[in-house]
């Protein structure tokens, strides 16, 4: 991280499944745009991912691919840190200490825990329960001022603030109390059920567009996206499918919803879908091109994550040592 800016941003993403346009427009694109103005520290949260059992070889490969894809999206390791969580030991160490400052009841109230423990009732492990303690340790180690995430992570950030304030109160000022940085808008929905968010773990592949989908696949998935019988491109109630396609088109072209309604006045869904798919294909082309170059150069990828992990260790060790002393 070359330049020290006044404020620091921390965020992370799990290297599970293939990154979707939901992750991209909801999170990663914001990260890229924040780089010129903040000290940016980003992480691939592989330790968070193992609350669900993984095939070891496949998991390793996915982490490498996710890392390369973040580089291809223009997370710039000259300006920002992009490290793999398990390579920086301070995270688990702080997590243990801070788990002693977190109440059982606070963790039991987390909606993500409640949802995931009911949807994976065959493997409700302690990691799933204490997941937020590792997450708040990720953030507090770097004294982050802002944490850009989607709406779904807001409750975990509130807990981060509570635990930071509790520690500061008990042992004296130590942690920066971070603010969530939640961008309104770009919440991308499933193409098959546009009342649900687009998710990289949805078993239906047609529900999502992955950043590395071929043009042909993108066209087919958009063509099959659920709409409504109206055949009128307009943002509104009971039009979740069209609202979602308009949001995707707006994210790719920068056009407003009003402009989009005007552009497609009198034009049917068939032609609208083709235009959305073409815009998306064009938008993703440079990322896909970067990715295919980067993924061939394992040496480069390794250098990037090793350098970032080393610097992350230096920064986070300072915080960890201060906490240990206290
Ligand atoms: P996850 O896929 O749960 O690892 O999420 C990684 C990041 O992407 C988080 O900041 C999420 O809030 C964000 N995200 C995930 N899915 C979507 C979506 N469909 N629309 C917008 N943001 C999303
Ligand atoms: N829990 C986050 C998610 O599923 C990923 C994550 C782990 C994270 N550690 C973090 C996000 C720290 C922000 C800050 O999306």
Coordinates of C-alpha atoms and ligand atoms in Angstrom, one line a residue:
X1 CA 0.0 0.0 0.0
X2 CA 2.0 3.0 -1.2
X3 CA 0.1 6.1 -0.2
X4 CA -1.2 6.6 3.3
X5 CA -4.6 8.3 3.1
X6 CA -6.5 9.7 6.1
X7 CA -9.2 7.0 6.3
X8 CA -9.1 3.3 6.0
X9 CA -11.5 0.9 4.4
X10 CA -11.7 -2.8 5.1
X11 CA -13.8 -5.4 3.3
X12 CA -13.8 -9.1 2.5
X13 CA -15.5 -11.7 0.3
X14 CA -15.7 -15.4 0.7
X15 CA -14.0 -17.4 -2.1
X16 CA -16.9 -19.8 -2.4
X17 CA -18.7 -20.4 -5.7
X18 CA -18.1 -18.2 -8.6
X19 CA -18.4 -14.4 -8.2
X20 CA -21.6 -13.1 -9.7
X21 CA -22.7 -9.7 -11.1
X22 CA -24.5 -9.3 -7.8
X23 CA -21.2 -9.4 -5.9
X24 CA -19.6 -7.2 -8.6
X25 CA -22.2 -4.4 -8.7
X26 CA -23.1 -4.7 -5.0
X27 CA -19.6 -4.8 -3.6
X28 CA -16.5 -5.2 -5.8
X29 CA -17.2 -2.3 -8.1
X30 CA -17.5 0.0 -5.0
X31 CA -14.2 -1.3 -3.7
X32 CA -12.5 -0.4 -7.0
X33 CA -14.0 3.1 -7.0
X34 CA -12.9 3.7 -3.4
X35 CA -9.2 3.0 -4.1
X36 CA -8.1 6.5 -5.0
X37 CA -9.5 8.1 -1.8
X38 CA -8.8 5.6 1.0
X39 CA -6.3 3.2 2.3
X40 CA -8.0 0.1 1.1
X41 CA -7.5 -3.3 2.7
X42 CA -9.4 -6.3 1.1
X43 CA -9.4 -9.9 2.0
X44 CA -10.5 -13.2 0.7
X45 CA -12.3 -14.7 3.7
X46 CA -11.3 -18.3 3.3
X47 CA -11.5 -19.1 7.0
X48 CA -15.1 -17.8 7.0
X49 CA -15.9 -20.2 4.1
X50 CA -15.0 -23.4 6.0
X51 CA -18.1 -23.2 8.2
X52 CA -19.5 -25.2 5.3
X53 CA -17.5 -28.4 4.4
X54 CA -15.4 -28.1 1.4
X55 CA -13.5 -30.4 -1.0
X56 CA -9.9 -29.4 -0.2
X57 CA -8.5 -29.4 -3.8
X58 CA -11.5 -27.6 -5.3
X59 CA -11.5 -25.0 -2.4
X60 CA -7.8 -24.2 -3.1
X61 CA -8.5 -23.8 -6.8
X62 CA -11.6 -21.6 -6.2
X63 CA -9.6 -19.3 -3.8
X64 CA -6.9 -18.8 -6.5
X65 CA -9.5 -18.1 -9.1
X66 CA -11.4 -15.7 -6.9
X67 CA -8.1 -13.9 -6.2
X68 CA -7.2 -13.6 -9.9
X69 CA -10.7 -12.4 -10.6
X70 CA -10.5 -9.6 -8.0
X71 CA -7.2 -8.5 -9.7
X72 CA -9.0 -8.7 -13.1
X73 CA -11.7 -6.4 -11.7
X74 CA -9.0 -3.9 -11.0
X75 CA -8.3 -4.2 -7.4
X76 CA -4.9 -2.6 -7.7
X77 CA -2.3 -4.2 -5.4
X78 CA 0.0 -1.2 -6.0
X79 CA -2.5 1.0 -4.1
X80 CA -4.5 -1.5 -2.0
X81 CA -3.9 -4.7 0.0
X82 CA -5.6 -7.9 -1.2
X83 CA -4.7 -10.8 1.0
X84 CA -5.9 -14.2 1.8
X85 CA -7.3 -14.3 5.4
X86 CA -5.7 -17.7 6.4
X87 CA -2.2 -16.4 5.6
X88 CA -2.4 -13.7 8.3
X89 CA -2.3 -15.3 11.7
X90 CA -3.4 -12.3 13.7
X91 CA -7.0 -12.7 12.7
X92 CA -7.6 -16.0 14.7
X93 CA -5.6 -14.7 17.6
X94 CA -7.6 -11.5 18.0
X95 CA -10.8 -13.5 17.4
X96 CA -10.1 -15.6 20.4
X97 CA -9.6 -12.6 22.7
X98 CA -12.6 -10.8 21.4
X99 CA -14.8 -13.9 21.7
X100 CA -14.2 -13.4 25.4
X101 CA -15.7 -9.9 25.0
X102 CA -18.8 -11.1 23.0
X103 CA -21.9 -12.4 24.7
X104 CA -23.4 -15.8 23.8
X105 CA -26.8 -14.0 23.4
X106 CA -25.4 -11.5 21.0
X107 CA -24.2 -14.2 18.6
X108 CA -27.4 -16.3 19.1
X109 CA -29.4 -13.3 17.8
X110 CA -27.6 -13.0 14.5
X111 CA -30.0 -13.6 11.7
X112 CA -27.3 -15.1 9.4
X113 CA -26.7 -17.7 12.1
X114 CA -30.3 -18.4 12.5
X115 CA -30.8 -18.8 8.7
X116 CA -27.7 -20.8 8.1
X117 CA -28.2 -23.1 11.1
X118 CA -31.7 -24.0 9.9
X119 CA -30.7 -24.4 6.2
X120 CA -27.6 -26.5 7.2
X121 CA -29.0 -28.3 10.2
X122 CA -26.7 -31.3 9.6
X123 CA -23.6 -29.2 10.4
X124 CA -24.3 -26.5 12.9
X125 CA -20.6 -26.1 14.0
X126 CA -19.2 -23.6 16.5
X127 CA -17.5 -21.7 13.6
X128 CA -20.9 -20.9 12.2
X129 CA -21.9 -19.5 15.6
X130 CA -18.7 -17.5 16.2
X131 CA -18.4 -16.4 12.5
X132 CA -19.2 -12.7 13.4
X133 CA -16.3 -12.6 16.0
X134 CA -13.8 -13.5 13.3
X135 CA -15.4 -11.0 11.0
X136 CA -15.2 -8.2 13.6
X137 CA -11.6 -9.1 14.3
X138 CA -10.8 -8.8 10.5
X139 CA -12.1 -5.2 10.6
X140 CA -10.8 -4.1 14.0
X141 CA -7.2 -5.3 13.4
X142 CA -6.8 -2.6 10.6
X143 CA -8.6 0.1 12.6
X144 CA -10.9 0.5 9.6
X145 CA -13.1 3.7 9.5
X146 CA -15.5 2.3 6.9
X147 CA -16.6 -1.1 5.8
X148 CA -18.3 -1.4 2.4
X149 CA -20.7 -4.3 2.4
X150 CA -24.1 -5.3 1.2
X151 CA -27.2 -4.8 3.4
X152 CA -27.0 -8.5 4.5
X153 CA -23.9 -7.8 6.6
X154 CA -25.3 -4.8 8.5
X155 CA -26.1 -6.7 11.7
X156 CA -22.5 -8.1 11.9
X157 CA -21.2 -4.5 11.6
X158 CA -23.5 -3.3 14.4
X159 CA -22.0 -6.1 16.6
X160 CA -18.5 -5.0 15.5
X161 CA -19.2 -1.5 16.8
X162 CA -20.7 -2.9 20.1
X163 CA -17.6 -5.1 20.8
X164 CA -15.1 -2.3 19.9
X165 CA -16.9 0.1 22.2
X166 CA -17.0 -2.5 25.0
X167 CA -13.3 -3.2 24.7
X168 CA -12.5 0.5 24.6
X169 CA -14.6 1.1 27.7
X170 CA -13.1 -1.8 29.7
X171 CA -9.4 -1.3 28.7
X172 CA -9.1 2.2 27.3
X173 CA -9.2 3.5 23.7
X174 CA -7.8 0.8 21.4
X175 CA -10.1 0.2 18.4
X176 CA -11.5 2.6 15.8
X177 CA -15.3 2.1 15.9
X178 CA -16.1 1.5 12.2
X179 CA -19.1 2.8 10.2
X180 CA -20.9 0.6 7.7
X181 CA -20.6 2.0 4.2
X182 CA -23.7 0.6 2.5
X183 CA -24.5 1.8 -1.0
X184 CA -28.1 2.1 -1.8
X185 CA -29.4 0.6 -5.0
X186 CA -27.3 -2.1 -6.6
X187 CA -29.0 -5.1 -5.2
X188 CA -29.2 -7.6 -8.0
X189 CA -31.9 -10.3 -7.8
X190 CA -32.1 -13.9 -9.0
X191 CA -33.1 -14.2 -12.7
X192 CA -35.4 -17.1 -11.9
X193 CA -37.0 -15.7 -8.7
X194 CA -36.5 -11.9 -8.7
X195 CA -37.9 -11.6 -5.2
X196 CA -34.7 -13.3 -3.9
X197 CA -31.1 -11.9 -4.1
X198 CA -28.8 -13.3 -6.8
X199 CA -26.6 -15.7 -4.9
X200 CA -23.4 -17.6 -5.8
X201 CA -24.7 -20.6 -3.9
X202 CA -28.1 -20.9 -5.6
X203 CA -28.4 -24.4 -7.0
X204 CA -30.0 -23.1 -10.2
X205 CA -27.2 -21.9 -12.5
X206 CA -29.8 -19.9 -14.6
X207 CA -30.6 -17.8 -11.6
X208 CA -27.3 -15.9 -11.8
X209 CA -24.7 -14.4 -14.2
X210 CA -21.2 -15.2 -13.2
X211 CA -18.4 -12.8 -14.1
X212 CA -16.7 -15.4 -16.3
X213 CA -19.9 -16.6 -18.1
X214 CA -19.4 -16.7 -21.9
X215 CA -21.4 -14.2 -24.1
X216 CA -23.5 -17.1 -25.3
X217 CA -24.4 -18.1 -21.7
X218 CA -25.1 -14.5 -20.7
X219 CA -27.5 -14.1 -23.6
X220 CA -29.3 -17.4 -22.9
X221 CA -29.7 -16.6 -19.2
X222 CA -31.0 -13.1 -19.7
X223 CA -33.4 -14.4 -22.4
X224 CA -34.8 -16.9 -19.9
X225 CA -35.1 -14.4 -17.1
X226 CA -38.5 -14.3 -15.4
X227 CA -40.6 -11.2 -16.3
X228 CA -44.3 -10.4 -16.3
X229 CA -47.1 -10.5 -18.9
X230 CA -47.2 -6.7 -19.4
X231 CA -44.5 -6.3 -22.1
X232 CA -43.9 -2.8 -21.0
X233 CA -40.4 -1.7 -19.8
X234 CA -41.3 0.3 -16.8
X235 CA -40.0 0.2 -13.2
X236 CA -42.8 -0.5 -10.7
X237 CA -44.7 -2.8 -8.3
X238 CA -45.2 -6.5 -9.2
X239 CA -42.5 -6.1 -11.9
X240 CA -39.6 -7.6 -10.0
X241 CA -38.1 -9.3 -13.0
X242 CA -38.2 -6.2 -15.2
X243 CA -37.1 -4.0 -12.3
X244 CA -34.1 -6.3 -11.9
X245 CA -33.2 -6.3 -15.6
X246 CA -33.5 -2.5 -15.6
X247 CA -31.1 -2.3 -12.6
X248 CA -28.6 -4.6 -14.3
X249 CA -28.8 -2.4 -17.4
X250 CA -28.5 0.7 -15.3
X251 CA -25.4 -0.7 -13.5
X252 CA -23.7 -1.6 -16.8
X253 CA -24.5 1.6 -18.8
X254 CA -24.7 4.2 -16.0
X255 CA -28.2 5.2 -17.4
X256 CA -30.9 6.2 -15.0
X257 CA -34.2 4.2 -14.7
X258 CA -36.0 7.2 -16.3
X259 CA -33.7 7.2 -19.2
X260 CA -34.1 3.5 -19.6
X261 CA -37.9 3.7 -19.6
X262 CA -37.7 6.4 -22.4
X263 CA -35.2 4.4 -24.4
X264 CA -37.5 1.3 -24.4
X265 CA -40.8 3.1 -24.8
X266 CA -42.9 1.0 -27.2
X267 CA -40.3 -1.7 -27.4
X268 CA -41.1 -5.3 -26.2
X269 CA -39.3 -7.5 -23.6
X270 CA -37.6 -9.6 -26.3
X271 CA -35.6 -6.7 -27.7
X272 CA -35.0 -5.2 -24.3
X273 CA -33.5 -8.4 -23.1
X274 CA -31.2 -8.6 -26.1
X275 CA -30.0 -5.1 -25.4
X276 CA -29.4 -5.8 -21.7
X277 CA -27.5 -8.9 -22.5
X278 CA -25.3 -7.2 -25.1
X279 CA -24.5 -4.3 -22.7
X280 CA -23.5 -6.8 -20.0
X281 CA -21.4 -8.9 -22.4
X282 CA -19.6 -5.7 -23.4
X283 CA -19.2 -4.6 -19.8
X284 CA -17.7 -7.9 -18.7
X285 CA -15.4 -8.4 -21.7
X286 CA -12.4 -6.4 -20.4
X287 CA -12.6 -8.2 -17.0
X288 CA -12.7 -11.6 -18.7
X289 CA -9.8 -10.6 -20.9
X290 CA -7.7 -9.5 -17.9
X291 CA -8.7 -12.6 -16.0
X292 CA -7.5 -15.0 -18.8
X293 CA -4.1 -13.3 -18.8
X294 CA -3.7 -13.2 -15.0
X295 CA -4.8 -16.7 -14.3
X296 CA -2.0 -18.1 -16.5
X297 CA 0.6 -16.3 -14.4
X298 CA 0.5 -18.2 -11.1
X299 CA 3.9 -16.6 -10.1
X300 CA 2.4 -13.1 -10.3
X301 CA -0.7 -14.1 -8.4
X302 CA 1.5 -15.7 -5.6
X303 CA 3.7 -12.6 -5.4
X304 CA 0.6 -10.4 -5.0
X305 CA -0.9 -12.3 -2.2
X306 CA 2.4 -12.9 -0.4
X307 CA 3.3 -9.2 -0.5
X308 CA -0.2 -8.2 0.7
X309 CA -0.2 -10.8 3.5
X310 CA 3.2 -9.6 4.7
X311 CA 2.1 -6.0 4.9
X312 CA -1.3 -7.0 6.4
X313 CA 0.6 -8.9 9.1
X314 CA 2.8 -5.9 10.0
X315 CA -0.2 -3.6 10.3
X316 CA -2.4 -6.0 12.2
X317 CA 0.4 -7.1 14.6
X318 CA 0.6 -3.6 16.0
X319 CA -3.1 -3.8 17.0
X320 CA -2.8 -7.3 18.3
X321 CA 0.1 -6.5 20.5
X322 CA -1.7 -3.5 21.9
X323 CA -4.7 -5.7 22.7
X324 CA -2.4 -8.4 24.3
X325 CA -0.8 -5.7 26.5
X326 CA -4.1 -4.4 27.7
Ligands
LIG1 P1 -21.2 -13.1 -0.5 O1 -21.6 -13.6 -1.9 O2 -22.3 -13.4 0.5 O3 -19.8 -13.6 -0.1 O4 -21.2 -11.5 -0.5 C1 -20.0 -10.8 -0.8 C2 -20.4 -9.3 -1.0 O5 -21.3 -9.1 -2.1 C3 -21.2 -8.8 0.2 O6 -20.8 -7.4 0.5 C4 -22.6 -8.8 -0.2 O7 -23.4 -7.9 0.5 C5 -22.5 -8.5 -1.7 N1 -23.6 -9.2 -2.4 C6 -23.9 -10.5 -2.5 N2 -24.9 -10.8 -3.3 C7 -25.4 -9.6 -3.8 C8 -26.5 -9.2 -4.7 N3 -27.3 -10.1 -5.2 N4 -26.6 -7.9 -4.9 C9 -25.8 -7.0 -4.3 N5 -24.8 -7.3 -3.5 C10 -24.5 -8.6 -3.2
LIG2 N1 -19.1 -12.1 6.1 C1 -18.9 -11.4 4.8 C2 -19.8 -11.9 3.7 O1 -20.3 -13.1 3.8 C3 -17.5 -11.6 4.4 C4 -16.5 -11.0 5.4 C5 -15.7 -11.6 6.2 C6 -16.4 -9.6 5.6 N2 -15.0 -10.7 7.0 C7 -15.4 -9.5 6.7 C8 -17.0 -8.4 5.1 C9 -15.0 -8.2 7.2 C10 -16.6 -7.2 5.6 C11 -15.6 -7.1 6.6 O2 -20.1 -11.2 2.8

